[in-house]
mmCIF file of C-alpha atoms in Angstrom:
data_model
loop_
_atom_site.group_PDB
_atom_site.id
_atom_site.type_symbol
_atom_site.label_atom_id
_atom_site.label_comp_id
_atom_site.label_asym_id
_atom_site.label_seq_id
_atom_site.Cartn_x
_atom_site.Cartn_y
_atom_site.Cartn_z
ATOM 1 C CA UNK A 1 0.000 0.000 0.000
ATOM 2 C CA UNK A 2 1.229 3.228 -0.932
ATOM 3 C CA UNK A 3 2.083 5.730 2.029
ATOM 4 C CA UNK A 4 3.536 8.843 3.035
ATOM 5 C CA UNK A 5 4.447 9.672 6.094
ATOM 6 C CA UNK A 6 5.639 12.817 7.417
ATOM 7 C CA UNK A 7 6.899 14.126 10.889
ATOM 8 C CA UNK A 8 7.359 16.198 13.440
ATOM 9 C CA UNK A 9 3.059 16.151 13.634
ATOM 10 C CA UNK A 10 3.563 20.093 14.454
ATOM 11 C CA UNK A 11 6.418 22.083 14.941
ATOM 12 C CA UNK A 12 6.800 25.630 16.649
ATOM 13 C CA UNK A 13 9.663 27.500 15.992
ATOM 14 C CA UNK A 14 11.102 31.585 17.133
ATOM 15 C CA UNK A 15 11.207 33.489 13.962
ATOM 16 C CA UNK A 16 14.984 33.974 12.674
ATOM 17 C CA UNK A 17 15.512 30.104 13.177
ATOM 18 C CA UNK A 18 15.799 27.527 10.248
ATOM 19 C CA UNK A 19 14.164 24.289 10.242
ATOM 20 C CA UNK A 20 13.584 20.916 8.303
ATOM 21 C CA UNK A 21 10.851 18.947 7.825
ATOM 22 C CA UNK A 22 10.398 14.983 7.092
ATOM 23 C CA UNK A 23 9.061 13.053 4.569
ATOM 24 C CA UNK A 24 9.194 9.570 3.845
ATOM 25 C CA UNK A 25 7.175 7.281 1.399
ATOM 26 C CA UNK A 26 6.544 3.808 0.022
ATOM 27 C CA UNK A 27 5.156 4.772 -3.029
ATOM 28 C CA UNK A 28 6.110 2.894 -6.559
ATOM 29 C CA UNK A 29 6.611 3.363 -9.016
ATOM 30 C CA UNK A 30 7.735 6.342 -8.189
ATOM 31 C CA UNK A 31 7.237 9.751 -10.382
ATOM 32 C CA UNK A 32 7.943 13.070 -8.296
ATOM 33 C CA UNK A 33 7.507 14.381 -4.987
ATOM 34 C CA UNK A 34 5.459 17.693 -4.816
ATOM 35 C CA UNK A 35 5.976 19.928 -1.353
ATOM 36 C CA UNK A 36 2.521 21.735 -0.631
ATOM 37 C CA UNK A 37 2.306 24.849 1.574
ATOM 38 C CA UNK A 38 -1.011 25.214 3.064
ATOM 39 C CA UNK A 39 -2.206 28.368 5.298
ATOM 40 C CA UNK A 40 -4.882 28.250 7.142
ATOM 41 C CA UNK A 41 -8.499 27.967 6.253
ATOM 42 C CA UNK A 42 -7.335 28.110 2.353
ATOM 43 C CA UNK A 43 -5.933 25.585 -0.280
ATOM 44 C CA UNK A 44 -2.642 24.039 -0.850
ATOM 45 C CA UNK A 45 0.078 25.758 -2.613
ATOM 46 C CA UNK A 46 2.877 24.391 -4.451
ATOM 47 C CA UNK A 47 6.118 24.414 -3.729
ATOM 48 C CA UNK A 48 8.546 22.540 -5.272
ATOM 49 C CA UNK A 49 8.341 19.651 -6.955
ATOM 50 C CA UNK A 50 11.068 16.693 -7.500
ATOM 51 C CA UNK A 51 11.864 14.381 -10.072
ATOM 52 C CA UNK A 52 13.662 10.758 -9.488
ATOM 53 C CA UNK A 53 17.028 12.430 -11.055
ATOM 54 C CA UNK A 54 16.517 15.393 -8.535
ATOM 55 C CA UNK A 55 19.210 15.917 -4.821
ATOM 56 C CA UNK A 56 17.806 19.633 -4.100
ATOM 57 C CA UNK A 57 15.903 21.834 -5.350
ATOM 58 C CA UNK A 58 15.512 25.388 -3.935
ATOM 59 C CA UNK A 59 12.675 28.113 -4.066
ATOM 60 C CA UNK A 60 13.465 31.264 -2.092
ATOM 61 C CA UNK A 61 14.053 30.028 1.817
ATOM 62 C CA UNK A 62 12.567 26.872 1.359
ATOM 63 C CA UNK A 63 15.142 24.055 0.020
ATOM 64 C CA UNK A 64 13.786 20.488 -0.775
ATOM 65 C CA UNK A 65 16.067 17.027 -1.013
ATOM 66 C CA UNK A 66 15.183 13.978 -1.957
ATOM 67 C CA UNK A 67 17.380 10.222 -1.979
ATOM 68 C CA UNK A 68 15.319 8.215 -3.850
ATOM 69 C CA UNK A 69 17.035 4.908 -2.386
ATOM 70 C CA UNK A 70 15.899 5.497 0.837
ATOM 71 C CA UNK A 71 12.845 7.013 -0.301
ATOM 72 C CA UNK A 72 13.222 10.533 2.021
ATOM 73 C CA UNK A 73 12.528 14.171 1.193
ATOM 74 C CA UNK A 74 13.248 17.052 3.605
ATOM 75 C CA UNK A 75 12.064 20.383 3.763
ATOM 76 C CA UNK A 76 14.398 23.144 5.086
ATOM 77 C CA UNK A 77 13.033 26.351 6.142
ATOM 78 C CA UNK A 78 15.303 29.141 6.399
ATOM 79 C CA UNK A 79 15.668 32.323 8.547
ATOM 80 C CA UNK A 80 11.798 31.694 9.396
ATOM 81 C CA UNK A 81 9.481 34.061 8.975
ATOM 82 C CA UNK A 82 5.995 34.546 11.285
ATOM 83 C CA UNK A 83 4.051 34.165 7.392
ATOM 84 C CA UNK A 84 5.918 30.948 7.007
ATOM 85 C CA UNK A 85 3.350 29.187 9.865
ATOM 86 C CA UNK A 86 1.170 26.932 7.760
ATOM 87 C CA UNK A 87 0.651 23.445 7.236
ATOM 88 C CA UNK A 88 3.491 21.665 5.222
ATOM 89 C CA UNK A 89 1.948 18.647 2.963
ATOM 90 C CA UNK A 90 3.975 16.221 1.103
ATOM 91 C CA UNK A 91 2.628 14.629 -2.132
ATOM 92 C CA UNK A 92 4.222 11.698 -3.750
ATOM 93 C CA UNK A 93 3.006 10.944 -7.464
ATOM 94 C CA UNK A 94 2.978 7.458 -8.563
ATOM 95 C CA UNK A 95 3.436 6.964 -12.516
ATOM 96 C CA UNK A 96 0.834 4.077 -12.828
ATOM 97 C CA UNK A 97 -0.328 5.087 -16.594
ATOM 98 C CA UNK A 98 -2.928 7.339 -14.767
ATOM 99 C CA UNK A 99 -0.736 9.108 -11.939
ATOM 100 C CA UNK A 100 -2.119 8.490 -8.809
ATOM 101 C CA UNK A 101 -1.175 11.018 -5.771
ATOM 102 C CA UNK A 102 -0.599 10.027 -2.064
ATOM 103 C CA UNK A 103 -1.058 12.661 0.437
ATOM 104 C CA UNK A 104 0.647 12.790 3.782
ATOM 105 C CA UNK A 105 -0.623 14.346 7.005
ATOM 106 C CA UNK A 106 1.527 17.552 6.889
ATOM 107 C CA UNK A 107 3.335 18.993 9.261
ATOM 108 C CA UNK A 108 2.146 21.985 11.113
ATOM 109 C CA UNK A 109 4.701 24.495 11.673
ATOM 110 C CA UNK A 110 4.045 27.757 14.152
ATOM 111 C CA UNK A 111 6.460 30.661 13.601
ATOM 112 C CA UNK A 112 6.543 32.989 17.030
ATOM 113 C CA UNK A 113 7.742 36.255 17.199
ATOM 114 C CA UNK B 1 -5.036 33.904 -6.509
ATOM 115 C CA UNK B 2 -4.513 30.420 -8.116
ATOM 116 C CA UNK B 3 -7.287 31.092 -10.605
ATOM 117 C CA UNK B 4 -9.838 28.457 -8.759
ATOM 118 C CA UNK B 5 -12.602 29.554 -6.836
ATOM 119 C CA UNK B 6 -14.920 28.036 -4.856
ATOM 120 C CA UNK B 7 -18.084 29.123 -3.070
ATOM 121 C CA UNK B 8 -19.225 29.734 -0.462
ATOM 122 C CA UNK B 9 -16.521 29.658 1.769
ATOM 123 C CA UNK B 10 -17.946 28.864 4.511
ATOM 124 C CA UNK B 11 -21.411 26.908 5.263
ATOM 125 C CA UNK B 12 -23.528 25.610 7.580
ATOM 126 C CA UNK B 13 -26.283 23.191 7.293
ATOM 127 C CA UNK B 14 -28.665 20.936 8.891
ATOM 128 C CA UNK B 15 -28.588 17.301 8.431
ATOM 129 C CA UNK B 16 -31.512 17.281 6.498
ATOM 130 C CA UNK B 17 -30.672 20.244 4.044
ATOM 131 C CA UNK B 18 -29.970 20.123 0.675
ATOM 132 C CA UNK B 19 -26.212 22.396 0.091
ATOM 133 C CA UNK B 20 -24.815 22.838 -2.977
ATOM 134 C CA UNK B 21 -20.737 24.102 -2.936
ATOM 135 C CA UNK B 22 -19.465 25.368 -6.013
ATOM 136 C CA UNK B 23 -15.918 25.526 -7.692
ATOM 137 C CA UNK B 24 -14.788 27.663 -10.537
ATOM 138 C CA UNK B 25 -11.474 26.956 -12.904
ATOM 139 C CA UNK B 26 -9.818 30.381 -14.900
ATOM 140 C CA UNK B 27 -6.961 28.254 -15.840
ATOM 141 C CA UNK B 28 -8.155 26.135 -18.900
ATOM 142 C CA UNK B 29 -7.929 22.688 -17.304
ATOM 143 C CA UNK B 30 -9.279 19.818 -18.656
ATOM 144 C CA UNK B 31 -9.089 18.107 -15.301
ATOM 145 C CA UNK B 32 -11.701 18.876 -11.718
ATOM 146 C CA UNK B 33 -10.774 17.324 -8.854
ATOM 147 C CA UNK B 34 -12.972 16.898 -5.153
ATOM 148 C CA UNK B 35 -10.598 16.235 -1.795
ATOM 149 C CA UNK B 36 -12.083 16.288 1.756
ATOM 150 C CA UNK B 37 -9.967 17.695 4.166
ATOM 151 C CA UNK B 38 -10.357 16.433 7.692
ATOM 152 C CA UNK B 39 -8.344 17.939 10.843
ATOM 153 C CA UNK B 40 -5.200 16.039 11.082
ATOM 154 C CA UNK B 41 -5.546 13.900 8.305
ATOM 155 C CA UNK B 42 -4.105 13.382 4.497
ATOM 156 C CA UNK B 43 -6.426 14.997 1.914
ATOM 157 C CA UNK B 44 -8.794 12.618 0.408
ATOM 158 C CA UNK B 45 -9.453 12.644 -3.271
ATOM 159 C CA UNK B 46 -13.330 11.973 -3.599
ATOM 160 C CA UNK B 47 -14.327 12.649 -7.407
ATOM 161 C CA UNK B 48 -12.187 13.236 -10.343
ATOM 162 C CA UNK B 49 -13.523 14.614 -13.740
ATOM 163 C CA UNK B 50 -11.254 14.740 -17.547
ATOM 164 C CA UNK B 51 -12.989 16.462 -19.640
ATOM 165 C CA UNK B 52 -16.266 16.592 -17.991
ATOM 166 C CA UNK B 53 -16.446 12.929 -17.290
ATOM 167 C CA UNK B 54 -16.116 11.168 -14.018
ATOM 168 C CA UNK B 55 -13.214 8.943 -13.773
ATOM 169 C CA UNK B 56 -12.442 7.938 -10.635
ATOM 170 C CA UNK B 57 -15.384 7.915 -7.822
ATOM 171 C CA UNK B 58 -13.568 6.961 -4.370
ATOM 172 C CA UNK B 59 -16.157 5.277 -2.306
ATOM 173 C CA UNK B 60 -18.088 8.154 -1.232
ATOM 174 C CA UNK B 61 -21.632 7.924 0.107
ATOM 175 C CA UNK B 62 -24.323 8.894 -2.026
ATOM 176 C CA UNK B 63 -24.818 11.655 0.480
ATOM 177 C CA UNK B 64 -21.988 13.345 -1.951
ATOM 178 C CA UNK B 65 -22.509 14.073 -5.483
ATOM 179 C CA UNK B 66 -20.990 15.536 -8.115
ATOM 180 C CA UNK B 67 -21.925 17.513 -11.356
ATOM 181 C CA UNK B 68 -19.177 18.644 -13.937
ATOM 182 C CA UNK B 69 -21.701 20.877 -16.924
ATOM 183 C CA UNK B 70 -18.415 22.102 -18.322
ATOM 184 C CA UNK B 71 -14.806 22.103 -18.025
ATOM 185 C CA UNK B 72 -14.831 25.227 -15.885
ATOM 186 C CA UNK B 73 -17.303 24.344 -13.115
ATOM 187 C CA UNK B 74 -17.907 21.827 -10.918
ATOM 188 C CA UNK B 75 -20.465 21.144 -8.046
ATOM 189 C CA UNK B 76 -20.576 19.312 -5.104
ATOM 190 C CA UNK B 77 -23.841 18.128 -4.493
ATOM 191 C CA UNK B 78 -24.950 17.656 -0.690
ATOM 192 C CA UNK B 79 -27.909 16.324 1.379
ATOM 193 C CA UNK B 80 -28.870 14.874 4.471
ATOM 194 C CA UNK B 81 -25.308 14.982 5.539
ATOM 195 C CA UNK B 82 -23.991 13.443 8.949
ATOM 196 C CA UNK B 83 -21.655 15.357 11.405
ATOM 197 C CA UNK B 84 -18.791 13.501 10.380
ATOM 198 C CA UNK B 85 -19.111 15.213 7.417
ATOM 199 C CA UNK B 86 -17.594 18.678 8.261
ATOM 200 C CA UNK B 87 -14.678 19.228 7.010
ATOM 201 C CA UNK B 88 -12.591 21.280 4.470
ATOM 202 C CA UNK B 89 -14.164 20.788 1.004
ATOM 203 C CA UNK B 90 -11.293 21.517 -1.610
ATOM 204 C CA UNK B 91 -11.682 21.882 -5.288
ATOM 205 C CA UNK B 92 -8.714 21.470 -7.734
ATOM 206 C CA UNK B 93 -8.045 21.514 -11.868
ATOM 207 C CA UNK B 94 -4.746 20.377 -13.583
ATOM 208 C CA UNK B 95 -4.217 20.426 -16.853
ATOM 209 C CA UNK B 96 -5.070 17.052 -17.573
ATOM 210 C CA UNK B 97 -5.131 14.504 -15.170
ATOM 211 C CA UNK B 98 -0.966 14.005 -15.174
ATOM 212 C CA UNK B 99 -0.200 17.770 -14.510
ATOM 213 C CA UNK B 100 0.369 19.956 -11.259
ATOM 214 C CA UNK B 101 -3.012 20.590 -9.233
ATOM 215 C CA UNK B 102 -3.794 23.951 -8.272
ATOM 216 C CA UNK B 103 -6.332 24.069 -5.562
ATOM 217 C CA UNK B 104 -8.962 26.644 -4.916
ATOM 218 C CA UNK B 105 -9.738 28.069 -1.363
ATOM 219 C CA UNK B 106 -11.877 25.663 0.253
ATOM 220 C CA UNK B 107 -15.003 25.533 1.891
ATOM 221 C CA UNK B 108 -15.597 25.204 5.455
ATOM 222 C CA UNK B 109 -18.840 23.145 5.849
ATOM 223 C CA UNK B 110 -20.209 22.225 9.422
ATOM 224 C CA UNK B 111 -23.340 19.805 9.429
ATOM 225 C CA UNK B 112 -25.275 20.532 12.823
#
């Protein structure tokens, strides 16, 4: 069964700080990873996304990895800000003719001042 | 703005109303997508339409249905809903159904 599993649960964090989320997965075959960022009370956003030939890939502050042998992706957050609180969701696509997507929980991350 | 809307935002409703949410694509998708959002769990993908045809229907109760008239709009059909059923309500088009979603908004329904 395809999963995705991400962690911390929640996260809070003093503005300034850097941090790095967790995602792993037992999805195959595997086709990209997608990080999501969702605020509150609204829909998900894209982030990044991350192809099987992809280490890093950076947008702004936030920098995603991947190793596709051990099936991980990270998230790191840099010099947080207080409108980086939000929910971060991890989405692993599986290549199955008709891509299928497996959601994780997401990790809820609280920026303080 | 992603270019998908959804309405209304927020709604409350009865168990034995009849609700209807809407969602609205700008982006020229050929792809609509239906995921309830529940608190602390994954998204769940509930209906997905290509070109104004269902394709994928993921067990939902018939308490839940769909209509896609166009390639633009699609509606969530609701009635004599249970509390379980509140929830985040999130709408989404891709290009077709192997490109990046972009998600609308949401709707906040709460059955009393």
């Amino acid at each position: 069964k395809n999963q995705v599993e991400q962690s911390p649960q929640s996260l809070i964090i003093l503005e300034g700080k850097n941090c790095t989320l967790q995602c792993n997965y037992t999805v195959s075959p595997f086709s990209n990873l997608r990080w999501y960022k969702q605020d509150t009370g609204r829909g998900p956003v894209s982030l990044t996304i991350m192809t099987f030939s992809e280490n890093t890939k950076s947008n702004g502050r936030y920098t995603a990895t991947l190793d596709a042998d051990t099936k991980q992706s990270s998230l790191h957050i840099t010099a947080s800000q207080l409108s980086d609180s939000a929910s971060y969701i991890c989405v692993v696509s599986s290549d199955t003719g008709r891509r299928a997507l497996t959601f994780g929980s997401g990790t809820r991350l609280q920026v303080q001042p | 703005e992603t270019g998908v809307t959804q309405t209304p935002r927020h709604l409350v409703m009865g168990m034995t109303n009849k609700k209807s949410l809407k969602c609205e694509q700008h982006l020229g998708h050929n792809a609509m997508y239906w995921y309830k959002q529940s608190a602390k769990k994954p998204l769940e993908l509930m209906f997905v339409y290509s070109l104004e045809e269902r394709v994928e229907n993921n067990s939902v109760p018939s308490r839940f249905s769909p209509e896609c008239p166009n390639s633009s709009h699609l509606f969530l059909h609701l009635h004599t809903l249970q509390p379980e059923d509140s929830a985040l309500y999130l709408c989404a088009s891709s290009q077709d159904l192997l490109y990046e979603q972009y998600f609308g908004p949401g709707t906040r329904l709460t059955v009393t």
